[in-house]
């Protein structure tokens, strides 16, 4: 009985994935269908149309077996080891620079938001 419930919940999750793919293809959206399906599921959970307990066991199954789904990615990384030896330094530079750009952009944005709130509070007190 437990296995049937898990399979049904996984089928519901797959249905959201397929609906998202269909919406993305039908409307020619640049957003992947998996993201659209996830947003649809999120909205239905948020509004209470779907209760969390309805998908709890199926989602738990995916979380428990998460590493299994990334096994092909790990095998590919091993197979492409020579590629990483040759071009890995470029990848490392890209990762560091993009991380720093994201860090600086976040810091500047947060600083401007804080200064904007301070200016509002000082402006309204005078």
Coordinates of C-alpha atoms in Angstrom, one line a residue:
X1 CA 0.0 0.0 0.0
X2 CA 2.9 2.4 0.9
X3 CA 4.6 1.7 -2.5
X4 CA 1.3 2.4 -4.4
X5 CA 0.9 5.7 -2.6
X6 CA 4.5 6.7 -3.4
X7 CA 4.0 5.8 -7.0
X8 CA 0.8 7.8 -7.2
X9 CA 2.5 10.9 -5.7
X10 CA 5.5 10.6 -8.1
X11 CA 3.0 10.4 -10.9
X12 CA 1.4 13.6 -9.7
X13 CA 4.9 15.3 -9.6
X14 CA 5.6 14.0 -13.1
X15 CA 2.2 15.4 -14.2
X16 CA 3.3 18.9 -13.1
X17 CA 6.5 18.5 -15.0
X18 CA 4.7 17.5 -18.2
X19 CA 2.2 20.3 -17.8
X20 CA 5.0 22.7 -17.5
X21 CA 6.7 21.3 -20.6
X22 CA 3.5 21.6 -22.5
X23 CA 2.9 25.2 -21.4
X24 CA 6.5 26.2 -22.3
X25 CA 6.2 24.6 -25.7
X26 CA 2.7 25.9 -26.5
X27 CA 3.4 29.5 -25.6
X28 CA 7.0 29.4 -26.9
X29 CA 8.4 30.5 -23.5
X30 CA 12.1 30.8 -22.9
X31 CA 11.6 29.3 -19.4
X32 CA 12.1 25.5 -19.1
X33 CA 9.0 23.4 -18.6
X34 CA 10.4 21.9 -15.4
X35 CA 10.5 25.4 -13.8
X36 CA 7.0 26.3 -15.0
X37 CA 5.7 23.0 -13.6
X38 CA 7.5 23.6 -10.3
X39 CA 5.9 27.1 -10.1
X40 CA 2.5 25.7 -10.8
X41 CA 2.9 23.2 -8.0
X42 CA 4.2 25.9 -5.7
X43 CA 1.2 28.1 -6.4
X44 CA -1.2 25.3 -5.8
X45 CA 0.5 24.4 -2.6
X46 CA 0.6 28.1 -1.5
X47 CA -3.1 28.6 -2.2
X48 CA -4.0 25.3 -0.4
X49 CA -5.5 23.7 -3.5
X50 CA -3.1 20.8 -3.0
X51 CA -2.2 19.9 0.5
X52 CA 1.4 19.2 1.4
X53 CA 0.6 15.8 2.8
X54 CA -0.7 14.7 -0.7
X55 CA 2.9 14.7 -2.0
X56 CA 4.9 14.2 1.1
X57 CA 5.9 10.5 0.6
X58 CA 6.7 10.9 -3.1
X59 CA 8.9 13.9 -2.5
X60 CA 10.5 12.1 0.4
X61 CA 11.4 9.3 -1.9
X62 CA 13.2 11.6 -4.3
X63 CA 15.0 13.3 -1.4
X64 CA 16.2 9.9 0.1
X65 CA 17.5 8.8 -3.3
X66 CA 18.8 12.1 -4.5
X67 CA 22.4 11.0 -5.0
X68 CA 21.2 8.1 -7.2
X69 CA 19.8 10.6 -9.7
X70 CA 23.1 12.5 -9.9
X71 CA 25.2 9.3 -10.6
X72 CA 25.3 9.9 -14.4
X73 CA 26.6 13.4 -13.8
X74 CA 29.4 12.0 -11.6
X75 CA 30.3 9.3 -14.1
X76 CA 30.4 11.9 -16.9
X77 CA 32.8 14.0 -14.7
X78 CA 35.1 11.0 -14.4
X79 CA 35.0 10.3 -18.1
X80 CA 35.8 13.9 -18.9
X81 CA 38.6 14.1 -16.4
X82 CA 41.2 14.8 -19.1
X83 CA 39.1 17.7 -20.3
X84 CA 39.1 19.2 -16.8
X85 CA 42.8 18.7 -16.5
X86 CA 43.3 20.7 -19.7
X87 CA 40.6 23.4 -19.4
X88 CA 39.9 23.3 -15.6
X89 CA 41.9 26.4 -14.9
X90 CA 39.6 28.4 -17.2
X91 CA 36.5 27.0 -15.5
X92 CA 38.0 27.9 -12.1
X93 CA 38.6 31.5 -13.2
X94 CA 35.1 31.7 -14.6
X95 CA 33.6 30.4 -11.3
X96 CA 35.7 32.8 -9.2
X97 CA 35.0 35.9 -11.3
X98 CA 31.2 35.1 -11.6
X99 CA 31.1 34.5 -7.8
X100 CA 32.8 37.8 -7.1
X101 CA 30.5 39.7 -9.5
X102 CA 27.5 38.2 -7.8
X103 CA 28.9 39.0 -4.4
X104 CA 29.6 42.6 -5.3
X105 CA 26.2 43.1 -7.0
X106 CA 24.4 41.7 -3.9
X107 CA 26.5 43.9 -1.6
X108 CA 25.9 47.1 -3.7
X109 CA 22.1 46.3 -4.0
X110 CA 21.8 45.7 -0.2
X111 CA 23.7 48.9 0.6
X112 CA 21.4 50.9 -1.7
X113 CA 18.3 49.4 -0.1
X114 CA 19.6 50.1 3.4
X115 CA 20.6 53.7 2.5
X116 CA 17.2 54.2 0.8
X117 CA 15.4 53.1 4.0
X118 CA 17.6 55.3 6.1
X119 CA 17.0 58.3 3.9
X120 CA 13.2 57.7 4.1
X121 CA 13.3 57.5 7.9
X122 CA 15.5 60.6 8.2
X123 CA 13.4 62.5 5.7
X124 CA 10.1 61.7 7.5
X125 CA 11.4 62.7 10.9
X126 CA 12.3 66.3 9.9

